[in-house]
Amino acid sequence: HRSRYGNRQSECAQNLVKIRMGSLRHKDLPSFSVAVKDQIFGEGAERIVRKVRFLDSSGNYIGPVMVAKESRFVESHGGSYGEQMDYHREFMRTQDIASDFAKKFNEAMLQVQGHFGREDQRMLRNLPRIHFIEPMVVELREDRVEKNVLVEQFLEGDYKKFNSNMGYVEDEVKKLVERMNDLGLGGDFAGGR
């Protein structure tokens, strides 16, 4: 298998595929060199994000473009290695829970389609399915300083924010939630209801 970048797939990426297929839950990965951009690619309320690539022993990129996520707070306040790991562990735990809910939602959308008319079935079939990227914690050592970052595959394309932690919900989402509520499939969680 070759990635779209013409590079061979890294062992890390191969292990991510195994995790997604359910044949691998945890594996200590081999040691790789990485190239991490100094420039911040993205910034949220809790994290800063930089692009990163794994390197083979000859210094060539392997696998897809990845992103490294760091806490804006833990590392910047002199957080210990253990505090950094605790932060990432909690993120990965919530990612895992959210991923389980997404799988259940996707299964429910398949099962419920036969209970509605043709137009509603078409609308339900066309709803995007929810999938979560599998993150991994990567330990970095530079100039005798150790830290760890959360790494996941970079998603190509334009990013659109549909909601926020402060209560904002995109109108498009509100309309979809109202339609799903009309079908008896939603919860009253958007649009101030």
mmCIF file of C-alpha atoms in Angstrom:
data_model
loop_
_atom_site.group_PDB
_atom_site.id
_atom_site.type_symbol
_atom_site.label_atom_id
_atom_site.label_comp_id
_atom_site.label_asym_id
_atom_site.label_seq_id
_atom_site.Cartn_x
_atom_site.Cartn_y
_atom_site.Cartn_z
ATOM 1 C CA HIS A 1 0.000 0.000 0.000
ATOM 2 C CA ARG A 2 1.296 3.431 -0.907
ATOM 3 C CA SER A 3 -0.058 6.684 0.424
ATOM 4 C CA ARG A 4 -1.279 9.408 -1.900
ATOM 5 C CA TYR A 5 2.004 11.207 -1.256
ATOM 6 C CA GLY A 6 3.994 8.456 -2.972
ATOM 7 C CA ASN A 7 5.645 7.394 0.286
ATOM 8 C CA ARG A 8 5.399 3.945 1.754
ATOM 9 C CA GLN A 9 3.065 3.471 4.665
ATOM 10 C CA SER A 10 4.774 3.741 8.037
ATOM 11 C CA GLU A 11 4.501 0.975 10.610
ATOM 12 C CA CYS A 12 2.622 3.482 12.768
ATOM 13 C CA ALA A 13 0.027 3.963 10.012
ATOM 14 C CA GLN A 14 -0.212 0.171 9.538
ATOM 15 C CA ASN A 15 -0.876 -0.225 13.256
ATOM 16 C CA LEU A 16 -3.576 2.467 13.095
ATOM 17 C CA VAL A 17 -5.328 0.404 10.394
ATOM 18 C CA LYS A 18 -5.155 -2.657 12.661
ATOM 19 C CA ILE A 19 -6.620 -0.628 15.542
ATOM 20 C CA ARG A 20 -9.509 0.544 13.333
ATOM 21 C CA MET A 21 -10.187 -3.054 12.264
ATOM 22 C CA GLY A 22 -10.213 -4.146 15.904
ATOM 23 C CA SER A 23 -7.249 -6.514 15.610
ATOM 24 C CA LEU A 24 -4.915 -4.360 17.735
ATOM 25 C CA ARG A 25 -5.689 -2.391 20.885
ATOM 26 C CA HIS A 26 -2.241 -1.301 22.111
ATOM 27 C CA LYS A 27 1.257 -1.667 20.770
ATOM 28 C CA ASP A 28 4.542 -0.091 21.714
ATOM 29 C CA LEU A 29 5.675 1.342 18.419
ATOM 30 C CA PRO A 30 9.235 1.255 17.145
ATOM 31 C CA SER A 31 11.406 4.311 17.485
ATOM 32 C CA PHE A 32 11.230 6.779 14.590
ATOM 33 C CA SER A 33 12.627 10.176 13.933
ATOM 34 C CA VAL A 34 10.070 12.875 13.303
ATOM 35 C CA ALA A 35 10.096 16.264 11.644
ATOM 36 C CA VAL A 36 7.899 18.771 13.510
ATOM 37 C CA LYS A 37 7.250 22.196 12.041
ATOM 38 C CA ASP A 38 7.963 25.112 14.364
ATOM 39 C CA GLN A 39 5.107 27.077 12.800
ATOM 40 C CA ILE A 40 1.758 26.592 14.537
ATOM 41 C CA PHE A 41 -0.719 25.234 11.996
ATOM 42 C CA GLY A 42 -3.859 25.657 14.085
ATOM 43 C CA GLU A 43 -4.879 26.819 17.521
ATOM 44 C CA GLY A 44 -7.937 26.097 19.623
ATOM 45 C CA ALA A 45 -9.097 26.910 23.110
ATOM 46 C CA GLU A 46 -7.015 24.090 24.607
ATOM 47 C CA ARG A 47 -4.466 22.963 22.020
ATOM 48 C CA ILE A 48 -1.891 24.153 19.546
ATOM 49 C CA VAL A 49 -1.328 22.105 16.403
ATOM 50 C CA ARG A 50 1.741 21.623 14.231
ATOM 51 C CA LYS A 51 2.283 19.484 11.146
ATOM 52 C CA VAL A 52 4.567 16.502 11.640
ATOM 53 C CA ARG A 53 6.048 13.712 9.497
ATOM 54 C CA PHE A 54 7.669 10.439 10.438
ATOM 55 C CA LEU A 55 11.134 9.833 8.957
ATOM 56 C CA ASP A 56 12.852 6.592 8.050
ATOM 57 C CA SER A 57 16.478 5.868 8.935
ATOM 58 C CA SER A 58 17.614 7.728 5.782
ATOM 59 C CA GLY A 59 15.657 10.874 6.673
ATOM 60 C CA ASN A 60 12.916 10.324 4.061
ATOM 61 C CA TYR A 61 9.276 11.010 4.886
ATOM 62 C CA ILE A 62 7.192 7.908 5.470
ATOM 63 C CA GLY A 63 3.452 7.705 5.791
ATOM 64 C CA PRO A 64 0.917 10.494 5.529
ATOM 65 C CA VAL A 65 1.158 14.024 6.860
ATOM 66 C CA MET A 66 0.237 14.014 10.544
ATOM 67 C CA VAL A 67 -0.531 16.704 13.111
ATOM 68 C CA ALA A 68 0.929 17.009 16.606
ATOM 69 C CA LYS A 69 -1.359 18.455 19.259
ATOM 70 C CA GLU A 70 -0.057 19.913 22.492
ATOM 71 C CA SER A 71 -1.860 21.450 25.414
ATOM 72 C CA ARG A 72 -1.668 25.238 25.432
ATOM 73 C CA PHE A 73 -1.412 25.064 29.207
ATOM 74 C CA VAL A 74 0.329 21.930 30.526
ATOM 75 C CA GLU A 75 3.586 22.270 28.579
ATOM 76 C CA SER A 76 3.712 26.062 28.722
ATOM 77 C CA HIS A 77 3.530 26.041 32.514
ATOM 78 C CA GLY A 78 6.432 23.636 32.914
ATOM 79 C CA GLY A 79 4.211 20.569 33.089
ATOM 80 C CA SER A 80 6.099 17.406 33.888
ATOM 81 C CA TYR A 81 6.253 14.477 31.494
ATOM 82 C CA GLY A 82 3.635 12.726 33.646
ATOM 83 C CA GLU A 83 1.282 15.736 33.581
ATOM 84 C CA GLN A 84 1.592 15.861 29.805
ATOM 85 C CA MET A 85 0.811 12.140 29.573
ATOM 86 C CA ASP A 86 -2.196 12.521 31.913
ATOM 87 C CA TYR A 87 -3.549 15.273 29.654
ATOM 88 C CA HIS A 88 -3.196 13.092 26.539
ATOM 89 C CA ARG A 89 -4.575 10.013 28.308
ATOM 90 C CA GLU A 90 -7.747 11.922 29.238
ATOM 91 C CA PHE A 91 -8.132 13.192 25.655
ATOM 92 C CA MET A 92 -7.713 9.671 24.280
ATOM 93 C CA ARG A 93 -10.225 8.309 26.807
ATOM 94 C CA THR A 94 -12.871 10.834 25.749
ATOM 95 C CA GLN A 95 -12.021 10.181 22.060
ATOM 96 C CA ASP A 96 -12.598 6.467 22.644
ATOM 97 C CA ILE A 97 -15.962 7.088 24.344
ATOM 98 C CA ALA A 98 -17.046 9.469 21.560
ATOM 99 C CA SER A 99 -15.935 6.935 18.943
ATOM 100 C CA ASP A 100 -18.099 4.250 20.576
ATOM 101 C CA PHE A 101 -21.101 6.603 20.532
ATOM 102 C CA ALA A 102 -20.418 7.418 16.869
ATOM 103 C CA LYS A 103 -20.376 3.715 15.948
ATOM 104 C CA LYS A 104 -23.692 3.205 17.750
ATOM 105 C CA PHE A 105 -25.178 6.250 15.990
ATOM 106 C CA ASN A 106 -24.034 4.973 12.577
ATOM 107 C CA GLU A 107 -25.516 1.530 13.274
ATOM 108 C CA ALA A 108 -28.796 3.090 14.458
ATOM 109 C CA MET A 109 -29.063 5.177 11.283
ATOM 110 C CA LEU A 110 -28.783 1.987 9.210
ATOM 111 C CA GLN A 111 -31.350 0.103 11.291
ATOM 112 C CA VAL A 112 -33.976 2.846 11.419
ATOM 113 C CA GLN A 113 -34.166 3.626 7.674
ATOM 114 C CA GLY A 114 -36.755 0.949 6.900
ATOM 115 C CA HIS A 115 -39.253 2.514 9.297
ATOM 116 C CA PHE A 116 -39.831 5.661 7.243
ATOM 117 C CA GLY A 117 -41.136 6.740 3.869
ATOM 118 C CA ARG A 118 -38.978 6.934 0.758
ATOM 119 C CA GLU A 119 -38.109 10.649 1.067
ATOM 120 C CA ASP A 120 -37.117 10.310 4.722
ATOM 121 C CA GLN A 121 -35.124 7.157 3.972
ATOM 122 C CA ARG A 122 -33.204 9.048 1.279
ATOM 123 C CA MET A 123 -32.492 11.889 3.726
ATOM 124 C CA LEU A 124 -31.261 9.402 6.355
ATOM 125 C CA ARG A 125 -29.090 7.538 3.812
ATOM 126 C CA ASN A 126 -27.470 10.809 2.768
ATOM 127 C CA LEU A 127 -26.567 11.871 6.302
ATOM 128 C CA PRO A 128 -22.822 11.758 6.820
ATOM 129 C CA ARG A 129 -21.601 9.009 9.096
ATOM 130 C CA ILE A 130 -19.415 9.913 12.038
ATOM 131 C CA HIS A 131 -15.871 8.544 12.293
ATOM 132 C CA PHE A 132 -13.121 9.507 14.705
ATOM 133 C CA ILE A 133 -9.427 9.601 13.921
ATOM 134 C CA GLU A 134 -7.358 7.277 16.089
ATOM 135 C CA PRO A 135 -4.765 9.386 17.941
ATOM 136 C CA MET A 136 -1.472 8.152 19.372
ATOM 137 C CA VAL A 137 0.921 9.616 21.894
ATOM 138 C CA VAL A 138 4.431 10.128 20.552
ATOM 139 C CA GLU A 139 7.377 10.666 22.844
ATOM 140 C CA LEU A 140 9.857 13.272 21.636
ATOM 141 C CA ARG A 141 13.412 13.800 22.830
ATOM 142 C CA GLU A 142 15.437 16.817 21.782
ATOM 143 C CA ASP A 143 18.500 18.219 23.496
ATOM 144 C CA ARG A 144 17.936 15.869 26.471
ATOM 145 C CA VAL A 145 14.419 17.219 26.986
ATOM 146 C CA GLU A 146 11.577 14.708 26.838
ATOM 147 C CA LYS A 147 7.966 15.533 26.102
ATOM 148 C CA ASN A 148 5.014 13.802 24.541
ATOM 149 C CA VAL A 149 2.511 15.029 21.987
ATOM 150 C CA LEU A 150 -0.734 13.678 20.656
ATOM 151 C CA VAL A 151 -0.391 12.738 16.976
ATOM 152 C CA GLU A 152 -3.112 11.942 14.470
ATOM 153 C CA GLN A 153 -3.485 11.934 10.706
ATOM 154 C CA PHE A 154 -3.896 15.330 9.037
ATOM 155 C CA LEU A 155 -7.273 15.785 7.334
ATOM 156 C CA GLU A 156 -7.128 17.496 3.945
ATOM 157 C CA GLY A 157 -9.799 20.003 3.005
ATOM 158 C CA ASP A 158 -11.604 22.995 4.371
ATOM 159 C CA TYR A 159 -12.611 22.990 8.014
ATOM 160 C CA LYS A 160 -16.063 24.206 8.942
ATOM 161 C CA LYS A 161 -17.026 24.756 12.560
ATOM 162 C CA PHE A 162 -20.564 23.530 13.284
ATOM 163 C CA ASN A 163 -20.647 24.314 17.009
ATOM 164 C CA SER A 164 -18.556 25.655 19.843
ATOM 165 C CA ASN A 165 -17.974 25.070 23.518
ATOM 166 C CA MET A 166 -19.765 28.375 24.186
ATOM 167 C CA GLY A 167 -23.158 27.243 22.810
ATOM 168 C CA TYR A 168 -22.909 28.318 19.157
ATOM 169 C CA VAL A 169 -24.679 25.927 16.733
ATOM 170 C CA GLU A 170 -24.583 26.433 12.936
ATOM 171 C CA ASP A 171 -28.043 27.084 11.377
ATOM 172 C CA GLU A 172 -27.569 24.117 9.034
ATOM 173 C CA VAL A 173 -27.183 21.838 12.061
ATOM 174 C CA LYS A 174 -30.200 23.342 13.817
ATOM 175 C CA LYS A 175 -32.356 22.559 10.745
ATOM 176 C CA LEU A 176 -31.071 18.981 10.598
ATOM 177 C CA VAL A 177 -31.739 18.482 14.322
ATOM 178 C CA GLU A 178 -35.270 19.859 13.900
ATOM 179 C CA ARG A 179 -35.903 17.422 11.025
ATOM 180 C CA MET A 180 -34.539 14.498 13.055
ATOM 181 C CA ASN A 181 -36.692 15.576 16.018
ATOM 182 C CA ASP A 182 -39.715 15.595 13.672
ATOM 183 C CA LEU A 183 -38.866 11.984 12.800
ATOM 184 C CA GLY A 184 -38.478 11.083 16.480
ATOM 185 C CA LEU A 185 -34.742 10.439 16.084
ATOM 186 C CA GLY A 186 -33.166 13.370 17.876
ATOM 187 C CA GLY A 187 -32.892 14.993 21.219
ATOM 188 C CA ASP A 188 -33.849 18.558 21.960
ATOM 189 C CA PHE A 189 -30.278 19.811 22.262
ATOM 190 C CA ALA A 190 -29.969 22.523 19.601
ATOM 191 C CA GLY A 191 -31.591 25.819 18.949
ATOM 192 C CA GLY A 192 -32.177 26.662 22.583
ATOM 193 C CA ARG A 193 -34.725 23.899 23.158
#
